PDB file of C-alpha atoms in Angstrom:
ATOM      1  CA  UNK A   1     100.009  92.871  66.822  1.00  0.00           C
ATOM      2  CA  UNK A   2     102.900  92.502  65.048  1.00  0.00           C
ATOM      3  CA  UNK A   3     104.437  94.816  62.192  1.00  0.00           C
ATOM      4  CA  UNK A   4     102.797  93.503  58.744  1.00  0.00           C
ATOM      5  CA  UNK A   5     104.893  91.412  56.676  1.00  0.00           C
ATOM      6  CA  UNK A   6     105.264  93.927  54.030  1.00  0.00           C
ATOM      7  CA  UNK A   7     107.129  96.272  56.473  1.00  0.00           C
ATOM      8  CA  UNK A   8     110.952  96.057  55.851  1.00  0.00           C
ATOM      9  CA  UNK A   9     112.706  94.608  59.238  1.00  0.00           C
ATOM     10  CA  UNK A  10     114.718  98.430  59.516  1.00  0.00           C
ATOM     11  CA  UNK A  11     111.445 100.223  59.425  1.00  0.00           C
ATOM     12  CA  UNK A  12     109.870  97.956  62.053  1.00  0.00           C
ATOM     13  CA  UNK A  13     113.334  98.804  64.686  1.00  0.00           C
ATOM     14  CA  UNK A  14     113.085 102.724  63.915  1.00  0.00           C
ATOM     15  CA  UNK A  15     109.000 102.344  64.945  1.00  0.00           C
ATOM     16  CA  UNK A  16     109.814 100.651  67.784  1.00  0.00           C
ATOM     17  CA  UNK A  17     113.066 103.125  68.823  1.00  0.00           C
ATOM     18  CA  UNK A  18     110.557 106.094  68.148  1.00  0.00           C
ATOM     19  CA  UNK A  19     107.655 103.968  70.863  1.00  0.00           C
ATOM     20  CA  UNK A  20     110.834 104.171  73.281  1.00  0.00           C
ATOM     21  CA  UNK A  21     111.215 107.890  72.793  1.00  0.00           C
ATOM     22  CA  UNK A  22     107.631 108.139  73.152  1.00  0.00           C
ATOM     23  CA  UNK A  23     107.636 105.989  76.330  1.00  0.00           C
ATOM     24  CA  UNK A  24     110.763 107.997  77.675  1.00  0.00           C
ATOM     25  CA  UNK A  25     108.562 111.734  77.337  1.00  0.00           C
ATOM     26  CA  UNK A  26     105.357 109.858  78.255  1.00  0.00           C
ATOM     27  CA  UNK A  27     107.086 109.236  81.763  1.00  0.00           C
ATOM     28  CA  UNK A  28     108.911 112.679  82.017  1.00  0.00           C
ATOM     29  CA  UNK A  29     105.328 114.181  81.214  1.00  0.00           C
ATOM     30  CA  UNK A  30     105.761 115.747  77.726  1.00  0.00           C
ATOM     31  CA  UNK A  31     102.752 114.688  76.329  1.00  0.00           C
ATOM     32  CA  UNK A  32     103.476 116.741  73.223  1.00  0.00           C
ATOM     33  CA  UNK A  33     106.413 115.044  72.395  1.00  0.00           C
ATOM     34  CA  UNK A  34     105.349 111.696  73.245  1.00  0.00           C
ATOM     35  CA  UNK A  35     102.256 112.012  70.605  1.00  0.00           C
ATOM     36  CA  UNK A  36     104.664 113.577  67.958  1.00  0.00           C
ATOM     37  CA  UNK A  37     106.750 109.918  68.634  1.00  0.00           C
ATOM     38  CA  UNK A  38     104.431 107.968  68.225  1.00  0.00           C
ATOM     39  CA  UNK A  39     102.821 109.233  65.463  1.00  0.00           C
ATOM     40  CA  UNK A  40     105.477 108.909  63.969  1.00  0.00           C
ATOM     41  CA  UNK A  41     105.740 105.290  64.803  1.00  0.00           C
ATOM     42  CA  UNK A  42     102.225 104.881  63.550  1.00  0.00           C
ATOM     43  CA  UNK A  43     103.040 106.693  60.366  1.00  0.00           C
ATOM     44  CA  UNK A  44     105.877 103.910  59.996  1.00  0.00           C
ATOM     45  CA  UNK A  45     103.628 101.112  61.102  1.00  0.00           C
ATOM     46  CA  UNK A  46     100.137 101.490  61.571  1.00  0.00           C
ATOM     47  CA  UNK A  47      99.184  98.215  62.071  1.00  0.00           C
ATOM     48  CA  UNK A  48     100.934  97.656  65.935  1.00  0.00           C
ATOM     49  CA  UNK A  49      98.320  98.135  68.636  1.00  0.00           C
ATOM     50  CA  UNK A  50     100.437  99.579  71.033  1.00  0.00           C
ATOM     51  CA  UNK A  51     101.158 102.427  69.054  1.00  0.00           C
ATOM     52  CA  UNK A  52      97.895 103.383  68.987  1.00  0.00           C
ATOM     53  CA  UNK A  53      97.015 102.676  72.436  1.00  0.00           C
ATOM     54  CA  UNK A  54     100.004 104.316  73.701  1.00  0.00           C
ATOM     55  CA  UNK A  55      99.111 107.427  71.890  1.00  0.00           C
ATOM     56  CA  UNK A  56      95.560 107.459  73.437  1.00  0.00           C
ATOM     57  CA  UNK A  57      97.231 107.416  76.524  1.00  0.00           C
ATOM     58  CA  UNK A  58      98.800 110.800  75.910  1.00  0.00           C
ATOM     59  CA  UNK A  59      95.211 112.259  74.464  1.00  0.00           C
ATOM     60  CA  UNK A  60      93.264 110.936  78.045  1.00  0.00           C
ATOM     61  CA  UNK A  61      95.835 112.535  80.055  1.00  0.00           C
ATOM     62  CA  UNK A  62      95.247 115.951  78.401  1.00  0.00           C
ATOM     63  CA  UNK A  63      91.547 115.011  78.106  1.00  0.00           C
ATOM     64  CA  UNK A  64      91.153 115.088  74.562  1.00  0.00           C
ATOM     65  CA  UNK A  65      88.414 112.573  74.702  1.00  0.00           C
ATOM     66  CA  UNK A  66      87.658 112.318  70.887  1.00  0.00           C
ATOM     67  CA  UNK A  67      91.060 111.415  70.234  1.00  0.00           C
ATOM     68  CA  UNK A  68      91.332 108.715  73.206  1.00  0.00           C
ATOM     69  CA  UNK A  69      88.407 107.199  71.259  1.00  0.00           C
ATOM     70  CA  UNK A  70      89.234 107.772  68.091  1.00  0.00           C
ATOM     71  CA  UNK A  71      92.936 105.880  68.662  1.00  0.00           C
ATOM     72  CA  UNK A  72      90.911 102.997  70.877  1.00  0.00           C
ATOM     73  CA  UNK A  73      88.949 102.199  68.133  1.00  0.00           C
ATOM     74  CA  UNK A  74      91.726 101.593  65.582  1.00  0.00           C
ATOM     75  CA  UNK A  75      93.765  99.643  68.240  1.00  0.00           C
ATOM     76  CA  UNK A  76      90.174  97.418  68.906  1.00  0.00           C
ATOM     77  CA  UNK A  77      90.003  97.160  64.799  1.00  0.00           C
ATOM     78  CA  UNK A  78      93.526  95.768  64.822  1.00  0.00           C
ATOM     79  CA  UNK A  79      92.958  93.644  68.122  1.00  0.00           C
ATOM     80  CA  UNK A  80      89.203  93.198  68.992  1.00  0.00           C
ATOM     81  CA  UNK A  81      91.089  91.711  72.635  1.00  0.00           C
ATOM     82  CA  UNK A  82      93.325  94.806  73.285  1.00  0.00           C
ATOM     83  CA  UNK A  83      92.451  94.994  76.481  1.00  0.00           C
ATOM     84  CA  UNK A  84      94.297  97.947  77.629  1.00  0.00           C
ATOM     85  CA  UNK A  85      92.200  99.776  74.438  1.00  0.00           C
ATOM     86  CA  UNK A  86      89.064  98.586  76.199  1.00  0.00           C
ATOM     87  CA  UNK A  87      90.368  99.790  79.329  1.00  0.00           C
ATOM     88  CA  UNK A  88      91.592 103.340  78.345  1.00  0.00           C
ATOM     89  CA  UNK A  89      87.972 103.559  76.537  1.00  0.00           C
ATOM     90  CA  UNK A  90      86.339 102.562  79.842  1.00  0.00           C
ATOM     91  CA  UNK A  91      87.696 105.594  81.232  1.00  0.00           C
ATOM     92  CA  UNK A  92      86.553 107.699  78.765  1.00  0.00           C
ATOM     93  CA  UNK A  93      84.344 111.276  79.296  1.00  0.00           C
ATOM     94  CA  UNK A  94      81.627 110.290  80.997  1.00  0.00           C
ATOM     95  CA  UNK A  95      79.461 112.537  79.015  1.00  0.00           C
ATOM     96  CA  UNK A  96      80.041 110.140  75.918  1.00  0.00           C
ATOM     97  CA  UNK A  97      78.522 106.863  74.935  1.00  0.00           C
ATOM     98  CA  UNK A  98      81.699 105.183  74.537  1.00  0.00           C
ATOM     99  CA  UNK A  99      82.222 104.531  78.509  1.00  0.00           C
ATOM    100  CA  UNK A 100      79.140 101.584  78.472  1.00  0.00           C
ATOM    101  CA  UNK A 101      80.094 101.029  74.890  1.00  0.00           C
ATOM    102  CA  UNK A 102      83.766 100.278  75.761  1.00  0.00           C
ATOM    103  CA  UNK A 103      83.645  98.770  79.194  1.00  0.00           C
ATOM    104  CA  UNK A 104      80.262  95.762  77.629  1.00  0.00           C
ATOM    105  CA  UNK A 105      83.293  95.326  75.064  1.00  0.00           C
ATOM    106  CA  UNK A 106      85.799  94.523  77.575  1.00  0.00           C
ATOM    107  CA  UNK A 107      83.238  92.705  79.699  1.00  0.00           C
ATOM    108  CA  UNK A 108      82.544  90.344  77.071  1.00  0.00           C
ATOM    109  CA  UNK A 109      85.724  89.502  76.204  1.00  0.00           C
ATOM    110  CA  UNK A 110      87.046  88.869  79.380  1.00  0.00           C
ATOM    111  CA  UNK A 111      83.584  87.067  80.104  1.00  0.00           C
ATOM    112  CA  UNK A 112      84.584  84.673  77.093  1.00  0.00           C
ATOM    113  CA  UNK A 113      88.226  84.442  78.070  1.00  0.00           C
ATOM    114  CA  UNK A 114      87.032  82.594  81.552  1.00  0.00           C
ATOM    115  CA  UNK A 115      84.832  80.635  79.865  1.00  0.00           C
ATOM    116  CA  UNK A 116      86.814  79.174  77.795  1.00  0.00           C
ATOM    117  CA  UNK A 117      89.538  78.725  80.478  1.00  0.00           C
ATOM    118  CA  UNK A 118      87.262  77.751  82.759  1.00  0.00           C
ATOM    119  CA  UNK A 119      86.113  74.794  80.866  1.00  0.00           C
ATOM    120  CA  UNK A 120      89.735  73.509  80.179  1.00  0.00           C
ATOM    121  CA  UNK A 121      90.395  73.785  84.055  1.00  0.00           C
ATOM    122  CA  UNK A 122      87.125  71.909  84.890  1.00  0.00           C
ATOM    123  CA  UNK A 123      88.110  69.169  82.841  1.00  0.00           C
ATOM    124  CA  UNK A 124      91.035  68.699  83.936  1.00  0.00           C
ATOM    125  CA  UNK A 125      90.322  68.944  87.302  1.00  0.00           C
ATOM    126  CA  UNK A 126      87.549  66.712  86.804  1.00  0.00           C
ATOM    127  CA  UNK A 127      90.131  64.082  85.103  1.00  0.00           C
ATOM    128  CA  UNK A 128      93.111  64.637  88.055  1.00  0.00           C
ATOM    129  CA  UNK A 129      89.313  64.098  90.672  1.00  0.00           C
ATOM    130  CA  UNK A 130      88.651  60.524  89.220  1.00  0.00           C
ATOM    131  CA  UNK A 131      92.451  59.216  89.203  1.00  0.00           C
ATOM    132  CA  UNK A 132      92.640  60.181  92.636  1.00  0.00           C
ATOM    133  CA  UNK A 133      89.301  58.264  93.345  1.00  0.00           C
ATOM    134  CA  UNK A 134      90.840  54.958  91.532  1.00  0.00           C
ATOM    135  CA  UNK A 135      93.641  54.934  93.719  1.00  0.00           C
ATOM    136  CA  UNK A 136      91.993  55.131  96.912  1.00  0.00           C
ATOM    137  CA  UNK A 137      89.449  52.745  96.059  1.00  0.00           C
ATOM    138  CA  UNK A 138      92.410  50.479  94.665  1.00  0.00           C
ATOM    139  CA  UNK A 139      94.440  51.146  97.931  1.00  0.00           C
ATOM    140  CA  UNK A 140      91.119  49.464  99.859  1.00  0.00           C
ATOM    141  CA  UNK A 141      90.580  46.543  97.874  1.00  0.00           C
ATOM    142  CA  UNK A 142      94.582  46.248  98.876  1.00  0.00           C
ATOM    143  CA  UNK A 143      93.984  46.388 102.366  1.00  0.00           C
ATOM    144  CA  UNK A 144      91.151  44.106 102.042  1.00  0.00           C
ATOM    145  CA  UNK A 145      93.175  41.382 100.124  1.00  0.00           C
ATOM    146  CA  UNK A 146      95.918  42.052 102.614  1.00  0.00           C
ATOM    147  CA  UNK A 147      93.792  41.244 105.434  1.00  0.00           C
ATOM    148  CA  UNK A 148      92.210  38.359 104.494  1.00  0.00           C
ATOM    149  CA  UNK A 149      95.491  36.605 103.395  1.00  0.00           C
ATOM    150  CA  UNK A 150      96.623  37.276 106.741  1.00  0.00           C
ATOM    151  CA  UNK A 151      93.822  35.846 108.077  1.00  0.00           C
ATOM    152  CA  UNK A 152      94.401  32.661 105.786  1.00  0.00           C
ATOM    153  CA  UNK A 153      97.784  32.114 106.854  1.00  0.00           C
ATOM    154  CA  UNK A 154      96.633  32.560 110.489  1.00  0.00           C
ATOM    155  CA  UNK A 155      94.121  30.270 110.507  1.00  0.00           C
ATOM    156  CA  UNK A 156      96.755  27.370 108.436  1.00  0.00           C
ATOM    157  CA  UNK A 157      99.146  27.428 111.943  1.00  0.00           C
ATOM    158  CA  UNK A 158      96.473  28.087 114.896  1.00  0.00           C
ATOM    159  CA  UNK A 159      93.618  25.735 116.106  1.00  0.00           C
ATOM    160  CA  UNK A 160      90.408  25.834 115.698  1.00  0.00           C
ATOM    161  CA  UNK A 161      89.452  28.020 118.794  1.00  0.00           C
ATOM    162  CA  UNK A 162      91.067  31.137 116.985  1.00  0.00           C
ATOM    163  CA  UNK A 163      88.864  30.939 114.272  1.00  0.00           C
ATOM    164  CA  UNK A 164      86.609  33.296 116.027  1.00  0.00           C
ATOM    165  CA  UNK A 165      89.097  35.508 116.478  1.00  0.00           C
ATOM    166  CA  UNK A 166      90.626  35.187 113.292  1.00  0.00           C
ATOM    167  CA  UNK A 167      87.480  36.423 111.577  1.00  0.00           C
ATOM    168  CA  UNK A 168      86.772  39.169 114.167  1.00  0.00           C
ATOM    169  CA  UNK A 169      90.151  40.699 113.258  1.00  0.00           C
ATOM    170  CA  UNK A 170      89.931  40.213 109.540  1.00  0.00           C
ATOM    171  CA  UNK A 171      85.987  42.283 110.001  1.00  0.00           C
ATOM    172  CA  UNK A 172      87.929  45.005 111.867  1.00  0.00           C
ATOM    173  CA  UNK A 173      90.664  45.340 109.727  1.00  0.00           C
ATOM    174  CA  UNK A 174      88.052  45.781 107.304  1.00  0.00           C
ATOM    175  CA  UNK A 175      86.140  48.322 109.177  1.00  0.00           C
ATOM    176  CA  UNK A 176      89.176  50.343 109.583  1.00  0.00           C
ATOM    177  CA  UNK A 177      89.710  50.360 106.205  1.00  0.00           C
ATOM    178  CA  UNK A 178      86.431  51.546 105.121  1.00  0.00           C
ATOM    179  CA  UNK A 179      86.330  54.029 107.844  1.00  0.00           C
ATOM    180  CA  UNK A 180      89.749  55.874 106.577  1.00  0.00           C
ATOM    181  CA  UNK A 181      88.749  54.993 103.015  1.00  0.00           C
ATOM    182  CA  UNK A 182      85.960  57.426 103.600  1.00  0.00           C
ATOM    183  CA  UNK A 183      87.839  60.110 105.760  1.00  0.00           C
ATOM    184  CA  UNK A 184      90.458  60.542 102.472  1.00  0.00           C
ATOM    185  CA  UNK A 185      87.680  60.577  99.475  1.00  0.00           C
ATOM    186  CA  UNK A 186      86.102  63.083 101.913  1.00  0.00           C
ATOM    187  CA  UNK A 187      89.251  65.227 101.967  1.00  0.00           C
ATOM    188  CA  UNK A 188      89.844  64.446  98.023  1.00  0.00           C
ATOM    189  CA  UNK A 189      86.041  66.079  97.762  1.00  0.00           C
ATOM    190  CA  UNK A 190      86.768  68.921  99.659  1.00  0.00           C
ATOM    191  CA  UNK A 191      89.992  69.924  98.134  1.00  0.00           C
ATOM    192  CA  UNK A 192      88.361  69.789  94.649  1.00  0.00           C
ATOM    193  CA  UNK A 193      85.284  71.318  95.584  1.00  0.00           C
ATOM    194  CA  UNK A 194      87.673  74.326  96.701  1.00  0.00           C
ATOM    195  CA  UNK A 195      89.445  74.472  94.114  1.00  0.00           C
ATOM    196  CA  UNK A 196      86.472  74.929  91.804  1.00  0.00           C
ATOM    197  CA  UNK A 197      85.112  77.779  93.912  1.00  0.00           C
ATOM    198  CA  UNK A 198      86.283  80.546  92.131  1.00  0.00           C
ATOM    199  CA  UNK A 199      84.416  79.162  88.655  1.00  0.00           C
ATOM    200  CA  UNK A 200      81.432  79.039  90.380  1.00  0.00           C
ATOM    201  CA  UNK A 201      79.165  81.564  89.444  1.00  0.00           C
ATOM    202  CA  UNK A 202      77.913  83.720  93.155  1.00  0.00           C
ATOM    203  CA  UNK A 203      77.044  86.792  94.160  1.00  0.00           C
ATOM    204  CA  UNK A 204      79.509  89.975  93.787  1.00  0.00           C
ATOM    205  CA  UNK A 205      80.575  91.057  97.501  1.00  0.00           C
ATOM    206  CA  UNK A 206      78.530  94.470  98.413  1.00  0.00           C
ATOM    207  CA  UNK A 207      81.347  97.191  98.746  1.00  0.00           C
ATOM    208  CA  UNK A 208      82.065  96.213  95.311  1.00  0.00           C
ATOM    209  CA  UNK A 209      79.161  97.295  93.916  1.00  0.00           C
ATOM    210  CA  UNK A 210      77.610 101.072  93.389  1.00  0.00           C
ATOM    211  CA  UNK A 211      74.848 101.548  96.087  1.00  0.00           C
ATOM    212  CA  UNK A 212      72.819 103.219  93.198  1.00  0.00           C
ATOM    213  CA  UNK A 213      72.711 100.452  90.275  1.00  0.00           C
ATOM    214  CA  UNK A 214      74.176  97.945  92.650  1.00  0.00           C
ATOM    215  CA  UNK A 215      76.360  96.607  89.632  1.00  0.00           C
ATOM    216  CA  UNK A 216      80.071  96.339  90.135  1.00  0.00           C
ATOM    217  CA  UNK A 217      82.345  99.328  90.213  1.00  0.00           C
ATOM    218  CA  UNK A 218      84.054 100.538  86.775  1.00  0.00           C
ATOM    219  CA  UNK A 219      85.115 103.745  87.665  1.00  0.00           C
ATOM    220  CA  UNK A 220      84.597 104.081  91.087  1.00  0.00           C
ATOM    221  CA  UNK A 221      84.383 107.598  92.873  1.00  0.00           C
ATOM    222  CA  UNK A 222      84.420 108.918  96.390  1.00  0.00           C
ATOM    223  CA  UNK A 223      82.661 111.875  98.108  1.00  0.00           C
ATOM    224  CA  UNK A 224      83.546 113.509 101.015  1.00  0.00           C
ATOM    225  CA  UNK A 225      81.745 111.955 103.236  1.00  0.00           C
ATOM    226  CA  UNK A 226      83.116 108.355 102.387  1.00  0.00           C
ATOM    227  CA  UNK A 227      80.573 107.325 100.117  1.00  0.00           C
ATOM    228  CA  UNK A 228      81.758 105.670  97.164  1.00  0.00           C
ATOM    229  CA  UNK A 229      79.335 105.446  93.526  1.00  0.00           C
ATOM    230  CA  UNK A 230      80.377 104.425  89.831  1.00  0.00           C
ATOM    231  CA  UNK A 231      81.876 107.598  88.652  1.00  0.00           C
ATOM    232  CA  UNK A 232      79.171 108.084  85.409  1.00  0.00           C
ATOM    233  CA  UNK A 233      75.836 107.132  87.508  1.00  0.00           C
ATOM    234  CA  UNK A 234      77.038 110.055  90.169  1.00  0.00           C
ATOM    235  CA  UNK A 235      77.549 112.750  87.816  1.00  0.00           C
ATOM    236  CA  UNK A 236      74.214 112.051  85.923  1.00  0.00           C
ATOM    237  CA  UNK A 237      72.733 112.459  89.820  1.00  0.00           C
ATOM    238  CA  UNK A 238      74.954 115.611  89.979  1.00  0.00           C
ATOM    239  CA  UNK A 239      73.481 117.135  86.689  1.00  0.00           C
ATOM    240  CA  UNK A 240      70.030 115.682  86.744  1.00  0.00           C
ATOM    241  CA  UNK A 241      68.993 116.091  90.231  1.00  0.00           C
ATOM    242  CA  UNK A 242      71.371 118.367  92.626  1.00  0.00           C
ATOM    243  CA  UNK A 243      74.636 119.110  94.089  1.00  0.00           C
ATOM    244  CA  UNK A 244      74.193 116.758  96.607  1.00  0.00           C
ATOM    245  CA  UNK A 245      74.775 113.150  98.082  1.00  0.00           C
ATOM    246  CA  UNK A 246      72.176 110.628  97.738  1.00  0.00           C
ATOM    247  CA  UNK A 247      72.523 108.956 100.227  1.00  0.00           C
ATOM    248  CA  UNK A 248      74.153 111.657 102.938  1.00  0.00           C
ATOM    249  CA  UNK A 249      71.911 114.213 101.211  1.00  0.00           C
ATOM    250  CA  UNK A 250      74.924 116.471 102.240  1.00  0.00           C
ATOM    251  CA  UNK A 251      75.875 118.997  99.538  1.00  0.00           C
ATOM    252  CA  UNK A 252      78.322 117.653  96.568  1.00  0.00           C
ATOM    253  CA  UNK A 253      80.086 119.169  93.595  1.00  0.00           C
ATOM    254  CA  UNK A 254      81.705 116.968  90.950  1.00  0.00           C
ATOM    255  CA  UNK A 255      85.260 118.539  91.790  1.00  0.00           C
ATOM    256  CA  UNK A 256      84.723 116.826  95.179  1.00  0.00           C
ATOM    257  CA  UNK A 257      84.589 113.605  93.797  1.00  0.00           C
ATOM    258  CA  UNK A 258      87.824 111.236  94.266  1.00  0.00           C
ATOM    259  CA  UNK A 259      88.960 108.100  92.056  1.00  0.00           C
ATOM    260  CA  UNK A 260      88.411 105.312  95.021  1.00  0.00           C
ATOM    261  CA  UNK A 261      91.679 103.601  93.974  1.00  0.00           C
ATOM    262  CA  UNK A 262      91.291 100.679  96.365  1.00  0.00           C
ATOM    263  CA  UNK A 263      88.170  99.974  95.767  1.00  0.00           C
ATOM    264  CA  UNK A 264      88.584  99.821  91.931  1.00  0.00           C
ATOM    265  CA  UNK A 265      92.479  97.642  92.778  1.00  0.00           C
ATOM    266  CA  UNK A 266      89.463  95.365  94.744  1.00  0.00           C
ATOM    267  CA  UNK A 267      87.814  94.632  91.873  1.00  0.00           C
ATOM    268  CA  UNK A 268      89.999  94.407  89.508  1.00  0.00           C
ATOM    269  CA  UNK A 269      91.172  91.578  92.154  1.00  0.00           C
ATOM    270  CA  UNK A 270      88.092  89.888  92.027  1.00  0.00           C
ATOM    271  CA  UNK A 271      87.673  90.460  88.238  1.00  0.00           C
ATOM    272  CA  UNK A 272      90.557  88.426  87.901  1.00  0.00           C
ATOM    273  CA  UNK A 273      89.676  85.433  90.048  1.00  0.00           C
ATOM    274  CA  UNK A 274      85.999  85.314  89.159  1.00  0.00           C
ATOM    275  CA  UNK A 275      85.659  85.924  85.526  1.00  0.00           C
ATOM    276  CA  UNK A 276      82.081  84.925  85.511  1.00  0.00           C
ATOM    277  CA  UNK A 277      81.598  88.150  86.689  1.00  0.00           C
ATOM    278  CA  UNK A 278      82.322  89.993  83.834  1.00  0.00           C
ATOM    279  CA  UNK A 279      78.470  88.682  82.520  1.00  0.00           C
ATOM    280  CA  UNK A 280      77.309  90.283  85.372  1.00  0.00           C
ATOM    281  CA  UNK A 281      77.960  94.028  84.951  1.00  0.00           C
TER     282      UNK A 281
END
């Protein structure tokens, strides 16, 4: 969001030098310094998302959890759609609410973001489908015309013994035509059925989902033994149940447990090609 209009334009540029400072000892890893910038910034103009969400940034890497909320929620108040807000809330303490809180907030926004994109693309491809069709159906009644001209003309010079012949070609010429008329609207139909694969609502491959609540990986974890669960459900197990797998039954501490980075990069993949999966989770 941009700075509000009653914001002078040299106030706006010294907020948005003082985000660069803070983005400058964000990457040399002074958190300290990087919150004092853009506070600052914030202080200057409070109504830029970034600022805020950049500033969580800093709290979640020094796991100050009730700040990284506290900032997410005043970036989502400014920008209900900020997803990186939703997505530094997703990977909140795991002991608080706001992990399912955040992450159905991101879900359904990205849920209604396909859908509405989704539709246009349908359309469109549905529109781009049916001038195809026209042409190929024109391009036949072309051959058609063609061929019986041909036979016209053929039958004005020749005798009367080709007339057999005459009409046997102009039937085969027309059989042709059909036949390869049918061979391209097949291909047309399989090229657009393809491309309207990914809108098509399916089911979410296995390794992408947590073997305990078989819903698709947010935050997904991995033990030592290879087994990978959704961060949250594993440490409930953990807490509730044991220091051990569930599924190894081998013995487990939470300080064994390692972001699966691939896996989540995997769904975040899929995420982004099948947004209908978003209402799924």
């Amino acid at each position: 969001m941009a700075p509000g209009l009653d914001v002078p334009v040299n106030v706006a540029k010294q907020a948005e030098l003082l985000k660069q400072d803070g983005n400058a000892c964000f990457k040399k890893d002074r958190l300290g310094a990087a919150i004092e910038a853009y506070t600052q910034a914030i202080t200057l103009c409070p109504n830029v998302t970034i600022y805020w969400t950049n500033r969580a940034l800093c709290h979640r890497k020094r796991d100050d959890w009730e700040k990284v909320e506290s900032d997410c929620r005043k970036a989502l108040e400014l920008d209900f759609n900020s997803v990186k807000a939703l997505e530094l809330g997703r990977g909140a303490n795991p002991s608080s609410y706001m992990v399912e809180e955040i992450w159905q907030e991101l879900a359904k926004a990205k849920y209604l973001e396909w859908e509405s994109t989704s539709r246009l693309r349908l359309q469109k491809q549905q529109e781009l489908r049916a001038i195809c069709e026209r042409a190929l159906q024109q391009e036949l009644e072309s051959a058609y015309d063609n061929g019986v001209t041909a036979s016209t003309e053929s039958d004005g010079r020749e005798s009367n013994d080709l007339e057999g012949k005459s009409e046997s070609c102009e039937n085969s010429l027309k059989l042709e035509s059909a036949i390869t008329h049918k061979e391209r609207m097949k291909i047309l139909s399989d090229v657009f059925d393809k491309a309207a694969e990914a809108d098509i609502p399916n089911e979410v491959p296995e390794y992408l989902c947590c073997k305990i609540t078989l819903d698709i990986f947010r935050d997904p974890v991995v033990t030592p033994s290879g087994v990978t669960y959704e961060r949250a459900v594993i440490l409930e197990h953990i807490r509730k149940v044991g220091n051990f797998d569930p599924i190894t039954r081998e013995p487990l501490k939470a300080e064994r447990l390692a972001p699966n980075l691939a896996i989540k990069e995997a769904v975040q993949d899929f995420l982004g090609k099948h947004g209908w999966a978003y209402k799924m989770t």
